Amino acid sequence: MNKTVVYLDHAATTPVDPRVVEAMQPYWSQVYGNTSSIHAVGRAALKALEDARQTVAGILSCHPTEIVFTSCGTESDNLAVRGAAWKSQGKGHIITTPTEHHAVGATVEQLHEKFGYETTLVSVDEYGRVNPDDIARAIRPDTMLISVMYANNEIGTIQPLAEIGRIAKAKNVAFHTDAVQAGGALDLNVDRLGVDLLALSAHKFYGPKGVGVLYIRRGTELTPALTGGGHERGRRPGTVNVAEIVGLATALKLAQQSRESENDRVSRLRDKLVAGVLDKVPDVRLTGHPTERLPNNASLAFKGMDGESIMLALDLEGICVSTGSACTTGETEPSFVLKAMGLPDEWAIGSVRMTLGHATSEADIEHVLGVLPGVIEQLRANRRPVV
């Protein structure tokens, strides 16, 4: 008898929607031209590229020329943060938070340590949320960039972007957000959010891996990270990946069309999962904001436990989860996100992230709630203290 497999790691990646696969299919071997070629085959590819750009721009409520296609969310974040810094010619001050994805955090750290940019990390509260007033107080005359993620990849906490955006605009400071986790679940209207730079990655919303977006508001100047041809209006050189860009646009359109109904469905399942775990397992707590969080995110901390041991034990039971974030899995140190929130090590080391998706069913949640308490009980009976 085959073991039931329950995939609860949609924050790490999602399966490609069959409708997205179908939309991409012609651009592998039929409409295969280089978008820079001026002949008919190239023009057909260029039309597909610009149609995709128009679709994405419509969802973000921006002009198509403000959309730049990249290889992933990490590249988009790097182009935004590093590009803004380089444009300032080695001078300037950057504001961010200690809970950013490494695509932003490591980039800001490198700019500080290797290139001398001054940085301020604005602290977050116990839920991982930043206070916009603290951002305002951190702004200096030489501040040239604020970078605050839309929703955290580990705990799901949603940041008050619109408030920060109003502050940034009043002070004439560029405002970047890593919206990679928000793409399929939250409003992406860049004017309502008040952002000048916004990064997305297709594989987080049932699109293909290897393609992303950076929105760049007109008037926001960046120095490109790459040099080469004039692709993407000179902002991101390199032969354009038409098939996957079509996939990204299709996936984003589908995700946003079903956003409200899917958010309602998945949040009800998430709430059932969280309530069940809190009821059935002692010494466990929800991490992240209780209400201002992604609808599919259940981030939990088990006191005195090792999150990796829980993850591996659940994997043996056919339940796929993560500990910390997927990009940092394997580290033995407590989650830097939970540490920044002030969570003690005895809790932070035992972090487990469960993120639901389109295929997650009521039966899946029941199955997890039937398995998890026994797994925790057995691990606790056999454990050695982790702190």
XYZ file of C-alpha atoms in Angstrom:
387
model
C 0.000 0.000 0.000
C 1.405 3.410 -0.968
C 2.071 5.857 1.841
C 0.041 9.072 1.824
C 2.218 12.037 0.880
C 1.162 15.443 2.178
C 3.145 18.375 0.790
C 3.114 21.331 3.187
C 6.116 23.267 1.865
C 4.529 25.601 -0.679
C 6.565 28.532 0.642
C 9.647 26.727 -0.693
C 8.162 26.026 -4.110
C 4.925 25.065 -5.837
C 4.109 22.631 -8.640
C 3.632 24.199 -12.048
C -0.056 24.584 -12.868
C -0.986 22.431 -15.909
C -2.528 25.512 -17.532
C 0.826 27.229 -17.210
C 2.604 24.275 -18.802
C 0.134 24.423 -21.686
C 0.670 28.161 -22.158
C 4.447 27.714 -22.264
C 4.469 24.772 -24.655
C 4.584 26.603 -28.023
C 7.580 28.695 -26.973
C 9.988 25.786 -26.610
C 10.041 24.585 -30.200
C 7.445 26.436 -32.308
C 7.774 30.122 -31.424
C 11.462 29.819 -30.632
C 12.895 33.073 -31.968
C 15.281 35.441 -30.268
C 13.323 38.543 -29.280
C 16.183 40.726 -30.545
C 15.868 39.341 -34.088
C 13.926 41.571 -36.465
C 12.703 38.798 -38.770
C 9.260 37.170 -38.499
C 10.319 34.375 -36.105
C 11.951 36.904 -33.783
C 8.948 39.231 -33.973
C 6.618 36.398 -32.935
C 8.735 35.770 -29.861
C 8.869 39.501 -29.121
C 5.081 39.720 -29.268
C 4.788 36.934 -26.694
C 7.295 38.707 -24.462
C 5.472 42.042 -24.640
C 2.062 40.416 -24.152
C 3.428 38.810 -20.974
C 4.846 42.145 -19.850
C 1.453 43.763 -20.417
C -0.240 41.071 -18.329
C 2.126 41.538 -15.408
C 1.887 45.316 -15.643
C -1.897 45.104 -15.547
C -1.794 43.103 -12.328
C 0.666 45.504 -10.699
C -1.233 48.530 -12.112
C 1.891 50.001 -13.650
C 3.251 50.832 -17.095
C 4.695 47.881 -19.053
C 8.054 49.635 -19.382
C 8.369 49.445 -15.585
C 8.469 45.621 -15.706
C 11.850 43.895 -15.987
C 12.097 40.119 -16.317
C 14.902 38.353 -14.457
C 15.948 34.786 -13.631
C 14.473 34.661 -10.097
C 13.471 36.593 -7.006
C 17.031 36.661 -5.730
C 18.276 38.344 -8.890
C 15.404 40.826 -8.734
C 16.250 41.729 -5.133
C 19.942 42.031 -5.968
C 19.286 44.250 -8.960
C 17.077 46.510 -6.847
C 19.284 46.821 -3.770
C 22.703 46.680 -5.394
C 21.533 48.710 -8.380
C 20.242 51.512 -6.171
C 23.446 51.494 -4.123
C 25.748 51.558 -7.131
C 23.752 54.404 -8.642
C 24.622 56.461 -5.562
C 28.318 56.035 -6.464
C 29.490 54.527 -3.214
C 27.734 56.949 -0.916
C 24.511 56.610 0.961
C 22.539 54.995 3.741
C 20.294 51.915 3.503
C 17.486 50.994 5.900
C 16.232 47.416 6.209
C 15.163 44.893 8.870
C 16.900 41.882 10.459
C 14.241 39.461 9.174
C 14.745 39.924 5.428
C 15.428 37.003 3.103
C 19.148 36.484 2.488
C 18.689 37.857 -1.041
C 18.305 41.262 0.604
C 20.040 40.755 3.958
C 23.278 39.336 2.563
C 23.349 41.946 -0.185
C 23.002 44.826 2.269
C 25.637 43.231 4.506
C 28.063 42.969 1.596
C 27.434 46.563 0.564
C 28.248 47.627 4.111
C 31.271 45.425 4.741
C 32.925 45.490 1.309
C 31.860 48.820 -0.131
C 31.359 51.047 2.885
C 27.658 51.817 2.623
C 26.095 52.733 5.933
C 23.139 50.626 7.022
C 20.494 50.604 9.725
C 18.617 47.459 10.767
C 15.282 48.541 12.218
C 14.126 46.026 14.812
C 10.867 44.073 14.622
C 8.383 43.246 17.374
C 7.561 39.840 18.870
C 5.506 39.017 15.777
C 8.228 39.970 13.299
C 6.500 43.214 12.315
C 8.306 46.512 11.881
C 6.884 49.775 13.220
C 6.665 52.384 10.429
C 7.484 55.097 12.985
C 10.814 53.359 13.622
C 11.508 53.446 9.888
C 10.749 57.173 9.845
C 13.108 57.804 12.750
C 15.902 55.910 10.999
C 15.805 58.069 7.860
C 18.782 60.399 7.444
C 19.567 63.086 4.860
C 21.751 60.558 2.994
C 19.265 57.663 3.108
C 18.793 56.458 -0.453
C 16.948 53.132 -0.016
C 14.475 51.435 2.318
C 14.003 47.687 1.843
C 11.270 45.865 3.771
C 9.815 42.556 2.610
C 6.064 42.302 1.946
C 5.539 38.992 3.754
C 8.107 36.900 5.582
C 9.078 33.591 3.993
C 9.409 31.816 7.343
C 6.703 33.124 9.661
C 4.305 34.634 7.120
C 4.042 38.030 8.846
C 2.802 40.788 6.522
C 4.502 44.167 6.844
C 2.644 47.537 6.779
C 4.013 48.508 3.373
C 1.520 51.246 2.559
C 2.418 53.167 5.725
C 6.133 52.774 5.060
C 5.577 53.775 1.453
C 3.955 57.052 2.473
C 6.904 57.817 4.739
C 9.434 56.986 2.020
C 7.622 59.134 -0.537
C 7.456 62.105 1.831
C 11.199 61.845 2.407
C 11.990 61.175 -1.277
C 13.646 57.828 -0.478
C 13.370 54.846 -2.841
C 11.351 51.986 -1.328
C 11.983 48.355 -2.281
C 10.035 45.287 -1.222
C 10.763 41.599 -1.632
C 7.256 40.390 -2.529
C 8.317 36.877 -3.501
C 6.074 35.180 -0.916
C 3.180 37.539 -1.592
C 2.813 37.087 -5.349
C -0.115 34.696 -5.358
C -1.769 35.749 -2.107
C -1.723 39.528 -1.657
C -2.592 42.747 -3.484
C 0.217 43.770 -5.848
C -0.994 47.242 -6.813
C 2.250 49.187 -6.568
C 0.568 52.543 -6.034
C -1.509 51.272 -3.134
C 1.615 49.706 -1.646
C 3.673 52.840 -2.235
C 6.709 50.941 -3.507
C 9.268 51.947 -6.113
C 10.845 48.501 -6.537
C 9.092 45.132 -6.149
C 10.477 41.619 -6.683
C 8.536 38.461 -7.635
C 9.426 34.854 -8.486
C 7.193 32.606 -10.592
C 7.783 29.312 -8.808
C 6.125 30.640 -5.651
C 2.757 30.927 -7.431
C 2.593 27.759 -9.569
C 4.846 29.011 -12.330
C 8.205 27.675 -13.523
C 11.485 27.973 -11.657
C 14.133 30.227 -13.150
C 12.135 33.356 -13.925
C 11.286 36.446 -11.904
C 10.193 40.075 -12.125
C 11.481 43.378 -10.877
C 9.101 46.321 -11.001
C 11.027 49.594 -11.306
C 8.966 52.765 -10.940
C 9.688 55.350 -13.636
C 12.222 57.818 -12.304
C 13.880 55.251 -10.008
C 17.459 54.942 -11.209
C 19.501 51.739 -10.937
C 22.911 50.692 -12.189
C 22.507 47.258 -13.852
C 24.302 44.350 -12.203
C 25.096 42.797 -15.599
C 26.586 44.274 -18.736
C 25.937 43.074 -22.253
C 23.200 43.720 -24.766
C 20.298 46.108 -24.485
C 17.689 43.597 -23.328
C 14.965 44.782 -20.964
C 15.707 48.370 -21.944
C 19.293 48.012 -20.841
C 18.429 47.075 -17.281
C 18.948 43.313 -17.493
C 21.002 42.101 -20.468
C 20.818 38.498 -21.628
C 18.789 36.517 -24.157
C 15.182 36.555 -23.009
C 13.608 33.344 -21.692
C 10.304 33.702 -23.538
C 8.722 30.371 -22.568
C 9.203 30.878 -18.850
C 8.204 34.541 -18.990
C 4.946 33.462 -20.633
C 4.619 30.909 -17.832
C 5.188 33.551 -15.177
C 2.577 35.889 -16.617
C 0.039 33.085 -16.966
C 0.666 31.829 -13.434
C 0.410 35.306 -11.907
C -2.830 36.000 -13.761
C -4.360 32.707 -12.594
C -3.203 33.235 -9.018
C -4.601 36.736 -8.805
C -7.905 35.713 -10.410
C -8.533 33.095 -7.714
C -6.793 34.964 -4.905
C -9.772 35.832 -2.718
C -11.522 32.471 -2.914
C -8.296 30.495 -2.508
C -7.160 32.642 0.406
C -10.475 31.990 2.146
C -10.259 28.242 1.549
C -6.656 27.783 2.530
C -6.824 30.059 5.592
C -9.672 27.973 7.014
C -7.565 24.836 6.597
C -4.534 26.617 8.069
C -6.543 27.709 11.105
C -7.783 24.175 11.620
C -4.216 22.875 11.456
C -2.900 25.431 13.926
C -5.787 24.959 16.362
C -5.401 21.191 16.188
C -1.661 21.269 16.864
C -2.046 23.714 19.760
C -4.760 21.516 21.228
C -3.057 18.143 20.793
C 0.612 18.957 21.449
C 1.995 20.512 24.657
C 4.656 23.221 24.674
C 4.051 24.541 21.161
C 3.343 28.076 20.000
C 2.409 29.874 16.807
C 5.131 32.219 15.556
C 4.498 35.313 13.483
C 1.576 37.707 13.626
C -1.712 36.040 14.654
C -3.789 37.817 11.995
C -1.503 39.876 9.692
C 0.034 36.825 8.079
C -0.072 34.915 4.810
C -3.236 32.794 4.614
C -1.382 29.540 3.979
C 1.357 29.877 6.600
C 1.454 27.878 9.836
C 4.770 28.564 11.528
C 5.149 26.740 14.842
C 7.824 26.419 17.503
C 8.122 23.337 19.713
C 9.814 24.016 23.034
C 13.058 22.135 23.653
C 12.877 20.341 20.317
C 15.108 20.264 17.247
C 13.148 21.427 14.220
C 15.249 19.367 11.851
C 14.483 16.184 13.803
C 10.765 16.961 13.578
C 11.071 17.615 9.847
C 12.905 14.332 9.226
C 10.495 12.334 11.375
C 7.517 13.773 9.509
C 9.247 13.070 6.202
C 9.391 9.387 7.156
C 5.624 9.604 7.599
C 5.171 11.150 4.154
C 4.590 14.698 5.435
C 6.780 17.368 3.801
C 7.482 20.468 5.914
C 10.488 22.698 6.512
C 12.378 24.103 9.449
C 13.288 27.750 9.326
C 13.173 28.747 5.669
C 14.049 26.489 2.762
C 17.026 28.661 1.818
C 18.638 28.142 5.233
C 17.688 24.531 5.910
C 20.611 22.525 7.246
C 21.953 25.187 9.581
C 22.141 24.145 13.220
C 21.763 27.649 14.607
C 18.298 28.893 15.606
C 16.323 30.724 12.961
C 17.672 34.270 12.600
C 14.103 35.456 12.028
C 12.876 34.050 15.331
C 15.967 35.335 17.103
C 15.268 38.837 15.789
C 11.760 38.530 17.261
C 13.278 37.789 20.674
C 12.255 34.138 20.822
C 14.520 32.195 23.231
C 16.750 29.482 21.762
C 14.812 26.705 23.494
C 11.857 27.679 21.296
C 13.620 29.009 18.195
C 15.571 25.807 17.499
C 12.301 23.881 17.356
C 10.749 25.873 14.500
C 8.669 24.107 11.858
C 6.990 25.785 8.906
C 3.927 24.247 7.268
C 2.619 26.049 4.209
C -0.536 24.927 2.436
C -1.364 25.099 -1.258
C -3.965 24.548 -3.970
C -3.996 20.772 -3.533
C -4.135 20.771 0.273
C -7.359 19.164 1.433
C -9.319 18.698 4.634
C -8.170 15.069 4.604
C -4.539 16.201 4.463
C -4.994 18.334 7.572
C -6.733 15.496 9.402
C -3.878 13.181 8.452
C -1.231 15.596 9.760
C -3.138 16.093 13.002
C -3.333 12.325 13.360
C 0.408 11.836 12.863
C 2.145 14.889 14.341
C 1.248 14.453 18.054
C 2.673 10.924 18.092
C 5.841 12.052 16.305
C 6.423 14.835 18.842
C 5.692 12.530 21.767
C 8.192 9.958 20.526
C 10.891 12.529 19.807
C 10.452 14.094 23.229
C 10.680 10.708 24.934
C 14.007 10.055 23.200
C 15.445 13.532 23.053
C 18.508 15.072 24.552
C 18.286 18.779 25.406
C 19.060 20.951 22.393
C 19.927 24.066 24.396
